[in-house]
Coordinates of C-alpha atoms in Angstrom, one line a residue:
Chain A
X1 CA -76.8 3.8 21.1
X2 CA -76.8 2.2 24.5
X3 CA -80.2 0.9 25.5
X4 CA -80.9 1.3 29.1
X5 CA -83.7 -0.1 31.3
X6 CA -86.4 2.5 32.2
X7 CA -85.0 2.8 35.8
X8 CA -81.5 3.3 34.6
X9 CA -82.7 5.8 32.0
X10 CA -84.5 7.7 34.6
X11 CA -81.4 7.8 36.8
X12 CA -79.3 8.8 33.9
X13 CA -81.6 11.7 33.2
X14 CA -81.4 12.9 36.8
X15 CA -77.6 12.6 36.9
X16 CA -77.5 14.7 33.8
X17 CA -79.9 17.2 35.3
X18 CA -77.9 17.5 38.5
X19 CA -74.6 17.7 36.6
X20 CA -76.0 20.6 34.5
X21 CA -77.4 22.3 37.6
X22 CA -74.1 22.1 39.5
X23 CA -72.1 23.3 36.5
X24 CA -74.5 26.3 36.0
X25 CA -74.9 27.3 39.6
X26 CA -71.2 27.3 40.2
X27 CA -70.7 30.2 38.0
X28 CA -74.1 31.6 37.7
X29 CA -73.6 35.0 39.2
X30 CA -70.0 35.5 38.3
X31 CA -68.9 37.7 35.4
X32 CA -65.9 35.7 34.5
X33 CA -67.5 32.3 34.8
X34 CA -65.1 29.5 34.1
X35 CA -62.1 31.7 34.7
X36 CA -62.7 31.3 38.4
X37 CA -62.5 27.5 38.2
X38 CA -58.9 27.9 36.9
X39 CA -58.0 30.8 39.2
X40 CA -57.8 28.7 42.3
X41 CA -55.4 26.0 41.1
X42 CA -53.4 28.5 39.1
X43 CA -52.8 30.8 42.1
X44 CA -51.9 27.7 44.2
X45 CA -49.3 26.7 41.6
X46 CA -47.9 30.2 41.4
X47 CA -47.6 30.6 45.2
X48 CA -45.9 27.2 45.7
X49 CA -43.7 27.8 42.7
X50 CA -42.5 31.0 44.3
X51 CA -42.0 29.5 47.8
X52 CA -40.2 26.4 46.7
X53 CA -38.7 27.4 43.4
X54 CA -37.6 30.9 44.2
X55 CA -37.3 31.1 48.0
X56 CA -36.0 27.6 48.7
X57 CA -34.4 27.3 45.3
X58 CA -35.6 23.7 45.0
X59 CA -34.9 22.4 41.5
X60 CA -37.8 20.8 39.9
X61 CA -37.6 17.1 39.2
X62 CA -36.0 16.2 35.9
X63 CA -38.4 15.4 33.0
X64 CA -37.7 13.1 30.0
X65 CA -36.2 15.7 27.7
X66 CA -35.6 18.5 30.1
X67 CA -37.9 20.9 28.4
X68 CA -40.7 21.1 30.9
X69 CA -38.6 21.3 34.1
X70 CA -40.6 23.7 36.0
X71 CA -41.8 23.6 39.5
X72 CA -45.2 24.9 38.5
X73 CA -45.9 22.1 36.1
X74 CA -44.7 19.5 38.5
X75 CA -47.1 20.9 41.1
X76 CA -50.0 21.3 38.7
X77 CA -49.7 17.7 37.6
X78 CA -50.2 16.6 41.2
X79 CA -52.7 19.2 42.2
X80 CA -55.2 18.3 39.4
X81 CA -55.7 14.9 40.9
X82 CA -55.8 16.1 44.5
X83 CA -58.3 18.8 43.8
X84 CA -60.6 16.4 42.0
X85 CA -60.5 14.2 45.1
X86 CA -61.3 16.9 47.6
X87 CA -63.8 18.5 45.3
X88 CA -65.8 15.3 45.1
X89 CA -65.5 14.5 48.9
X90 CA -66.6 17.9 50.0
X91 CA -69.1 18.2 47.2
X92 CA -70.9 14.9 48.1
X93 CA -71.8 16.3 51.6
X94 CA -73.1 19.6 50.1
X95 CA -75.0 17.9 47.3
X96 CA -76.8 15.5 49.6
X97 CA -77.7 18.4 51.9
X98 CA -79.0 20.5 49.1
X99 CA -81.5 17.9 48.0
X100 CA -82.5 16.6 51.4
X101 CA -85.5 18.9 51.6
X102 CA -86.6 17.9 48.2
X103 CA -86.2 14.3 49.0
X104 CA -88.7 14.7 51.8
X105 CA -91.4 15.5 49.4
X106 CA -90.7 13.4 46.4
X107 CA -89.0 10.2 45.7
X108 CA -86.0 10.0 43.4
X109 CA -82.8 8.0 43.7
X110 CA -80.6 10.2 46.0
X111 CA -77.3 9.0 44.6
X112 CA -78.1 10.7 41.3
X113 CA -77.4 14.1 42.9
X114 CA -74.0 13.0 44.1
X115 CA -73.1 11.3 40.8
X116 CA -74.3 14.4 38.9
X117 CA -72.2 16.7 41.1
X118 CA -69.2 14.4 40.6
X119 CA -69.7 14.5 36.9
X120 CA -69.6 18.3 36.9
X121 CA -66.4 18.2 39.0
X122 CA -64.9 15.7 36.6
X123 CA -65.7 17.9 33.6
X124 CA -63.9 20.8 35.2
X125 CA -60.9 18.7 36.1
X126 CA -60.9 17.4 32.5
X127 CA -60.6 21.0 31.3
X128 CA -57.7 21.6 33.7
X129 CA -56.0 18.5 32.5
X130 CA -56.5 19.5 28.9
X131 CA -54.7 22.8 29.6
X132 CA -51.8 20.9 31.2
X133 CA -51.6 18.5 28.3
X134 CA -51.6 21.3 25.8
X135 CA -48.8 23.1 27.7
X136 CA -46.8 19.8 27.8
X137 CA -47.4 19.3 24.0
X138 CA -46.1 22.8 23.3
X139 CA -43.0 22.0 25.4
X140 CA -42.8 18.7 23.5
X141 CA -42.9 16.8 26.7
X142 CA -45.7 14.5 25.8
X143 CA -45.9 10.8 25.2
X144 CA -48.5 8.0 25.0
X145 CA -48.1 7.7 28.7
X146 CA -50.5 10.6 29.1
X147 CA -53.3 8.0 29.2
X148 CA -52.1 7.3 32.7
X149 CA -53.3 10.8 33.7
X150 CA -56.7 9.7 32.6
X151 CA -56.4 6.4 34.4
X152 CA -55.4 8.3 37.6
X153 CA -58.4 10.6 37.3
X154 CA -60.8 7.7 36.9
X155 CA -59.4 6.0 40.0
X156 CA -59.6 9.3 41.8
X157 CA -63.3 9.7 40.9
X158 CA -64.1 6.2 42.1
X159 CA -62.2 6.6 45.3
X160 CA -63.5 10.1 46.0
X161 CA -67.1 8.9 45.5
X162 CA -66.6 6.0 47.8
X163 CA -65.4 8.3 50.6
X164 CA -68.0 11.0 49.6
X165 CA -70.9 8.5 49.8
X166 CA -70.0 7.6 53.4
X167 CA -69.2 11.2 54.4
X168 CA -72.5 12.5 53.0
X169 CA -74.6 10.0 54.9
X170 CA -72.7 10.7 58.1
X171 CA -72.9 14.4 57.6
X172 CA -76.7 14.2 57.2
X173 CA -76.8 13.2 60.9
X174 CA -73.8 14.9 62.4
X175 CA -73.1 18.2 60.7
X176 CA -69.6 18.4 62.1
X177 CA -68.5 15.7 59.8
X178 CA -68.1 18.4 57.2
X179 CA -65.6 20.3 59.4
X180 CA -63.8 17.1 60.4
X181 CA -63.4 16.1 56.8
X182 CA -62.1 19.6 56.0
X183 CA -59.4 19.3 58.6
X184 CA -58.4 15.8 57.4
X185 CA -58.1 16.9 53.8
X186 CA -55.9 19.8 54.9
X187 CA -53.6 17.4 56.6
X188 CA -53.8 15.1 53.6
X189 CA -52.6 17.7 51.3
X190 CA -49.2 17.7 53.0
X191 CA -49.1 13.9 53.6
X192 CA -49.6 13.3 49.9
X193 CA -46.5 14.0 47.8
X194 CA -47.9 17.0 45.9
X195 CA -45.3 19.7 46.7
X196 CA -42.5 17.1 47.2
X197 CA -41.4 13.8 45.8
X198 CA -41.7 10.4 47.5
X199 CA -37.9 9.9 47.1
X200 CA -37.3 13.0 49.4
X201 CA -39.1 11.3 52.3
X202 CA -36.9 9.5 54.8
X203 CA -37.5 5.8 54.9
X204 CA -37.8 5.6 58.7
X205 CA -38.7 8.2 61.2
X206 CA -40.0 7.8 64.8
X207 CA -39.9 4.1 64.2
X208 CA -42.4 4.3 61.4
X209 CA -41.9 3.4 57.8
X210 CA -42.8 6.9 56.7
X211 CA -41.8 6.6 53.1
X212 CA -43.9 3.5 52.5
X213 CA -46.9 5.2 54.2
X214 CA -46.6 8.3 52.0
X215 CA -46.0 6.2 48.9
X216 CA -48.8 3.7 49.2
X217 CA -51.7 5.7 50.6
X218 CA -54.4 5.9 47.9
X219 CA -54.4 9.6 47.0
X220 CA -50.6 9.5 46.8
X221 CA -50.9 6.6 44.4
X222 CA -53.3 8.5 42.1
X223 CA -51.1 11.6 42.2
X224 CA -48.1 9.5 41.4
X225 CA -49.7 7.7 38.5
X226 CA -50.9 11.0 37.0
X227 CA -47.5 12.5 37.4
X228 CA -45.7 9.5 35.9
X229 CA -48.0 9.8 32.8
X230 CA -47.9 13.5 32.2
X231 CA -44.7 14.9 33.7
X232 CA -42.1 12.1 33.9
X233 CA -43.5 10.3 30.8
X234 CA -43.0 6.9 32.4
X235 CA -45.2 3.9 32.7
X236 CA -46.2 3.7 36.4
X237 CA -45.0 0.5 38.2
X238 CA -47.3 -2.4 38.1
X239 CA -47.4 -2.5 41.9
X240 CA -48.7 1.1 42.0
X241 CA -51.3 0.4 39.3
X242 CA -52.6 -2.7 41.1
X243 CA -52.7 -1.0 44.5
X244 CA -54.4 2.1 43.1
X245 CA -57.1 0.1 41.3
X246 CA -57.7 -2.1 44.4
X247 CA -58.1 1.0 46.6
X248 CA -60.4 2.7 44.1
X249 CA -62.6 -0.4 43.5
X250 CA -62.8 -1.4 47.1
X251 CA -63.6 2.1 48.4
X252 CA -66.3 2.7 45.8
X253 CA -67.9 -0.7 46.5
X254 CA -68.0 -0.2 50.2
X255 CA -69.1 3.4 50.0
X256 CA -71.9 2.6 47.5
X257 CA -73.2 -0.3 49.6
X258 CA -73.2 1.9 52.7
X259 CA -75.0 4.7 50.8
X260 CA -77.6 2.4 49.3
X261 CA -78.3 0.9 52.7
X262 CA -78.9 4.2 54.4
X263 CA -80.1 6.6 51.7
X264 CA -83.8 5.9 52.3
X265 CA -83.3 7.3 55.8
X266 CA -82.4 10.7 54.5
X267 CA -86.1 11.7 54.2
X268 CA -86.5 11.0 58.0
X269 CA -83.5 13.1 59.2
X270 CA -84.6 16.3 60.8
Chain B
X1 CA -99.3 -6.8 38.5
X2 CA -101.2 -4.5 36.2
X3 CA -100.3 -0.9 35.7
X4 CA -102.0 1.4 38.2
X5 CA -102.2 -1.2 40.9
X6 CA -101.1 -0.5 44.5
X7 CA -100.7 -3.2 47.0
X8 CA -100.2 -2.4 50.7
X9 CA -99.2 -5.6 52.5
X10 CA -99.3 -5.6 56.3
X11 CA -97.5 -2.3 56.5
X12 CA -96.3 -0.8 59.8
X13 CA -94.3 2.4 60.2
X14 CA -92.5 3.4 63.3
X15 CA -90.9 6.8 63.8
X16 CA -88.2 7.0 66.4
X17 CA -88.4 10.0 68.5
X18 CA -85.1 10.4 70.3
X19 CA -85.2 12.8 73.1
X20 CA -81.8 14.6 73.4
X21 CA -80.7 13.0 70.2
X22 CA -77.0 13.7 69.8
X23 CA -76.8 16.4 67.1
X24 CA -73.0 16.5 66.9
X25 CA -70.3 13.9 66.8
X26 CA -68.9 15.2 70.1
X27 CA -72.2 14.6 71.8
X28 CA -72.6 11.2 70.3
X29 CA -69.1 10.1 71.4
X30 CA -69.2 11.6 74.8
X31 CA -72.6 10.4 75.7
X32 CA -72.6 8.1 78.7
X33 CA -76.2 8.0 79.8
X34 CA -78.8 6.0 78.0
X35 CA -80.5 7.4 75.0
X36 CA -84.2 8.2 75.3
X37 CA -85.9 6.6 72.5
X38 CA -89.6 6.8 72.1
X39 CA -91.1 4.6 69.4
X40 CA -94.1 6.0 67.8
X41 CA -96.1 3.7 65.6
X42 CA -97.8 5.8 63.0
X43 CA -99.2 2.9 61.1
X44 CA -99.9 -0.7 62.3
X45 CA -100.6 -3.6 60.0
X46 CA -102.3 -1.7 57.3
X47 CA -103.3 -4.1 54.5
X48 CA -105.3 -3.3 51.4
X49 CA -105.2 -3.2 47.7
X50 CA -106.1 -0.4 45.3
X51 CA -107.3 -1.5 41.9
X52 CA -106.1 0.1 38.7
X53 CA -108.3 3.0 37.8
X54 CA -109.8 3.4 41.3
X55 CA -110.4 6.8 42.9
X56 CA -109.3 5.9 46.4
X57 CA -109.8 8.2 49.4
X58 CA -107.9 8.1 52.7
X59 CA -109.8 9.8 55.5
X60 CA -109.1 10.2 59.2
X61 CA -108.5 12.6 62.0
X62 CA -105.2 14.6 62.4
X63 CA -102.4 12.2 63.2
X64 CA -104.3 9.1 62.0
X65 CA -101.4 8.2 59.7
X66 CA -103.1 9.0 56.4
X67 CA -100.4 11.4 55.2
X68 CA -97.6 9.0 56.3
X69 CA -99.3 6.2 54.4
X70 CA -99.4 8.4 51.3
X71 CA -95.7 9.1 51.7
X72 CA -95.0 5.4 52.0
X73 CA -96.9 4.7 48.8
X74 CA -94.9 7.6 47.2
X75 CA -91.7 5.8 48.3
X76 CA -90.5 8.7 50.3
X77 CA -90.2 6.7 53.4
X78 CA -89.6 3.0 53.7
X79 CA -92.1 0.9 55.8
X80 CA -90.7 -0.5 59.0
X81 CA -92.3 -3.8 58.2
X82 CA -94.5 -5.0 55.4
X83 CA -94.4 -4.2 51.8
X84 CA -95.8 -1.7 49.3
X85 CA -95.8 -2.3 45.6
X86 CA -96.9 0.1 42.9
X87 CA -96.9 -0.4 39.3
X88 CA -96.8 2.4 36.8
X89 CA -95.6 6.0 36.6
X90 CA -96.4 7.7 39.8
X91 CA -96.8 11.4 40.4
X92 CA -97.3 12.7 43.9
X93 CA -98.5 16.1 45.1
X94 CA -98.0 15.9 48.8
X95 CA -97.8 19.4 50.1
X96 CA -97.0 22.9 49.3
X97 CA -94.2 23.1 46.7
X98 CA -94.0 19.4 46.6
X99 CA -90.9 18.4 44.7
X100 CA -89.7 21.9 43.9
X101 CA -86.3 23.2 44.6
X102 CA -86.6 26.8 45.8
X103 CA -83.6 28.2 44.0
X104 CA -84.5 26.9 40.6
X105 CA -87.0 28.7 38.3
X106 CA -90.4 27.3 37.7
X107 CA -89.3 26.1 34.3
X108 CA -86.2 24.3 35.6
X109 CA -88.3 22.7 38.3
X110 CA -90.7 21.4 35.7
X111 CA -87.8 19.8 33.9
X112 CA -86.5 18.4 37.2
X113 CA -89.9 17.0 38.0
X114 CA -90.1 15.4 34.6
X115 CA -86.7 13.8 35.1
X116 CA -87.8 12.4 38.4
X117 CA -90.7 10.8 36.8
X118 CA -88.5 9.4 34.1
X119 CA -89.7 11.6 31.3
X120 CA -87.4 12.7 28.6
X121 CA -86.5 16.3 28.0
X122 CA -88.2 16.2 24.6
X123 CA -91.4 15.0 26.2
X124 CA -91.2 17.9 28.7
X125 CA -90.6 20.4 26.0
X126 CA -93.8 19.3 24.4
X127 CA -95.8 19.5 27.7
X128 CA -94.2 22.7 28.9
X129 CA -96.8 25.1 27.3
X130 CA -99.7 23.0 28.5
X131 CA -98.2 23.1 32.1
X132 CA -97.6 26.9 32.0
X133 CA -101.1 27.5 30.6
X134 CA -102.8 25.2 33.2
X135 CA -101.0 26.8 36.1
X136 CA -101.7 30.3 35.1
X137 CA -98.2 31.3 36.3
X138 CA -97.4 33.3 33.2
X139 CA -94.1 35.1 33.1
X140 CA -93.2 34.0 36.6
X141 CA -92.3 30.6 35.1
X142 CA -88.7 32.0 34.6
X143 CA -88.4 33.3 38.2
X144 CA -87.1 31.2 41.1
X145 CA -90.0 29.4 42.8
X146 CA -89.0 30.8 46.2
X147 CA -90.6 34.1 45.3
X148 CA -93.9 32.4 44.4
X149 CA -97.0 32.8 46.5
X150 CA -98.4 29.7 48.1
X151 CA -101.2 29.6 45.5
X152 CA -98.7 29.8 42.7
X153 CA -96.6 26.9 44.2
X154 CA -99.6 24.7 44.4
X155 CA -100.9 25.6 41.0
X156 CA -97.6 24.9 39.3
X157 CA -97.2 21.7 41.3
X158 CA -100.7 20.5 40.3
X159 CA -100.2 21.5 36.7
X160 CA -97.0 19.4 36.6
X161 CA -98.5 16.4 38.4
X162 CA -101.5 16.0 36.2
X163 CA -99.9 16.9 32.9
X164 CA -97.2 14.3 32.9
X165 CA -99.5 11.5 32.1
X166 CA -99.4 9.8 35.5
X167 CA -100.6 6.2 35.8
X168 CA -100.9 6.7 39.6
X169 CA -101.6 10.2 41.1
X170 CA -101.2 10.8 44.8
X171 CA -102.8 14.0 46.2
X172 CA -102.7 15.3 49.7
X173 CA -105.3 18.0 50.3
X174 CA -103.2 20.6 48.6
X175 CA -105.9 21.6 46.2
X176 CA -107.6 23.4 49.1
X177 CA -105.1 26.2 48.7
X178 CA -106.1 27.4 45.2
X179 CA -109.1 29.6 44.6
X180 CA -112.5 28.3 43.7
X181 CA -111.9 28.4 39.9
X182 CA -108.7 26.5 40.2
X183 CA -110.2 23.9 42.5
X184 CA -112.9 23.3 40.0
X185 CA -110.3 22.8 37.3
X186 CA -108.4 20.4 39.4
X187 CA -111.4 18.3 40.0
X188 CA -112.3 18.3 36.4
X189 CA -108.8 17.3 35.5
X190 CA -108.7 14.5 38.1
X191 CA -112.0 13.2 36.7
X192 CA -110.4 13.3 33.2
X193 CA -107.4 11.4 34.5
X194 CA -109.7 8.8 36.0
X195 CA -111.5 8.3 32.7
X196 CA -108.1 7.7 31.1
X197 CA -107.6 4.9 33.7
X198 CA -105.3 6.6 36.1
X199 CA -105.4 5.4 39.7
X200 CA -105.9 8.3 42.1
X201 CA -105.3 8.3 45.8
X202 CA -106.6 11.4 47.7
X203 CA -106.0 12.3 51.3
X204 CA -108.4 14.7 52.9
X205 CA -110.7 15.3 55.8
X206 CA -113.1 17.1 53.7
X207 CA -116.0 14.6 53.6
X208 CA -117.9 16.5 51.0
X209 CA -115.0 16.5 48.6
X210 CA -114.4 12.8 49.2
X211 CA -117.9 11.9 48.5
X212 CA -117.9 13.8 45.3
X213 CA -114.7 12.2 44.0
X214 CA -113.9 8.9 45.5
X215 CA -115.4 5.5 44.9
X216 CA -113.6 3.6 47.6
X217 CA -112.5 5.0 51.0
X218 CA -110.3 3.8 53.8
X219 CA -110.9 5.4 57.2
X220 CA -107.7 5.4 59.3
X221 CA -107.7 5.8 63.0
X222 CA -104.5 5.8 65.1
X223 CA -102.7 4.1 62.4
X224 CA -105.2 1.3 61.8
X225 CA -107.8 0.9 59.1
X226 CA -111.1 1.2 60.8
X227 CA -113.4 0.9 57.8
X228 CA -112.7 0.2 54.2
X229 CA -115.3 0.0 51.4
X230 CA -117.6 2.0 49.2
X231 CA -117.4 5.7 49.7
X232 CA -120.9 6.5 51.0
X233 CA -121.2 4.0 53.9
X234 CA -117.7 4.6 55.1
X235 CA -118.2 8.4 55.1
X236 CA -121.4 8.0 56.9
X237 CA -119.8 6.1 59.7
X238 CA -116.9 8.5 59.8
X239 CA -119.2 11.5 60.1
X240 CA -121.3 9.8 62.7
X241 CA -118.2 9.1 64.7
X242 CA -117.0 12.7 64.4
X243 CA -120.4 14.0 65.5
X244 CA -120.5 11.7 68.4
X245 CA -117.8 13.7 70.1
X246 CA -115.3 11.3 68.7
X247 CA -112.7 14.0 68.2
X248 CA -109.8 11.6 68.9
X249 CA -107.2 14.2 68.4
X250 CA -103.8 13.0 69.1
X251 CA -100.6 14.9 69.2
X252 CA -97.2 13.5 68.2
X253 CA -95.1 14.6 71.1

């Protein structure tokens, strides 16, 4: 059993508490509970499969043994990562806001609410990933490379928290950050190769190295690594892995520092 | 430092009052004129020490900074300059519904408060009955606290604060809300805690209550410590000052 310092133990308790609360409150008053957490990604997959697979007749990218070639699975493998990212970034702003009144009356480390919320999101994503892995196993399109799905999700959590920490603090002062982030994430969904593949992007356009931009931006790297691991059953390239871990580590460090420097001011925001 | 000790070293606290503070990004970016910033010093160079096991009172007129000082000790705000150190598990009861999340039930809030104080769930399970009993909340414990009356809020808050074995207890006048019987129980309980060696800091402008409970009192006036010492003489000077038309009411605008 891991032995923690009293302060760390206290924080761990709070993180657990907030994670539990987030998980409970998300489905508290809904009859079908966890079903709703799957309904959203499933309908997205269904709609995009219809538009691209049926209307545009796009053929899904080839998999290792050709068993799982389905536009839906291709999408789902990318969407899991992306949804985790947006869930954490949007969540951070909401979680901080929901505890700001409390924080004006009692001291506790504010980051525990964000970490707890992120843990709850990670749990839900874990379940979605499990569903995908089970489907892949049934279609015998599974290999040890599935660990890269896990790696990608860990990177995504770190990166999402880094961005979320900054966004949450800024949103405490300027409430329109929430809307701004919403717009940026909407744009991001299409700039990240989720419904398409990097190889389909032209190398150059308007004098910009479009393909490189799409390939090397952080969420795209995470999506790519996840997809390599669970759909294509390949080992991601070293370059992608190094770039992804650098993005994740750097963003988390900067976001964390920024948050720690400003989080005491939360109790003084009106 | 020993458990229960509080040191306030040359603490000052400034609140920035920004007139026309930009409330949206657009305003912040498009602003061309200068920002109106008023500095308001709530506390200036406050410096004292509270010994472990002391029953310490903070008295002063409205706006003297006593509640802000209590919040700084509770680590809710950070001092602008100076330093505050506390040693030991600290429980604070600062205002109505202190530390309660309105959407959670009373029971969930008790667990949340316990977690904030660093107490394990097991410990809270053991204390839960005592807390419910002390508060007299009864079946309402499983209702969201937003439906509680102000009296219930305070009763539950106080029940939690004193039943989690604090080593430092900070109280801000809230006990005035409960009925006579509850107030009596609060005072009994605070005395019991003191006997156990708990350091208690009480903020109030009720001189009678202060005299009954406190052994040391600091009198704050416009953010400075005017008098500090044994309860009776300080209170006497304070009351004399108040009687002498010294109603130095200030507003924070």
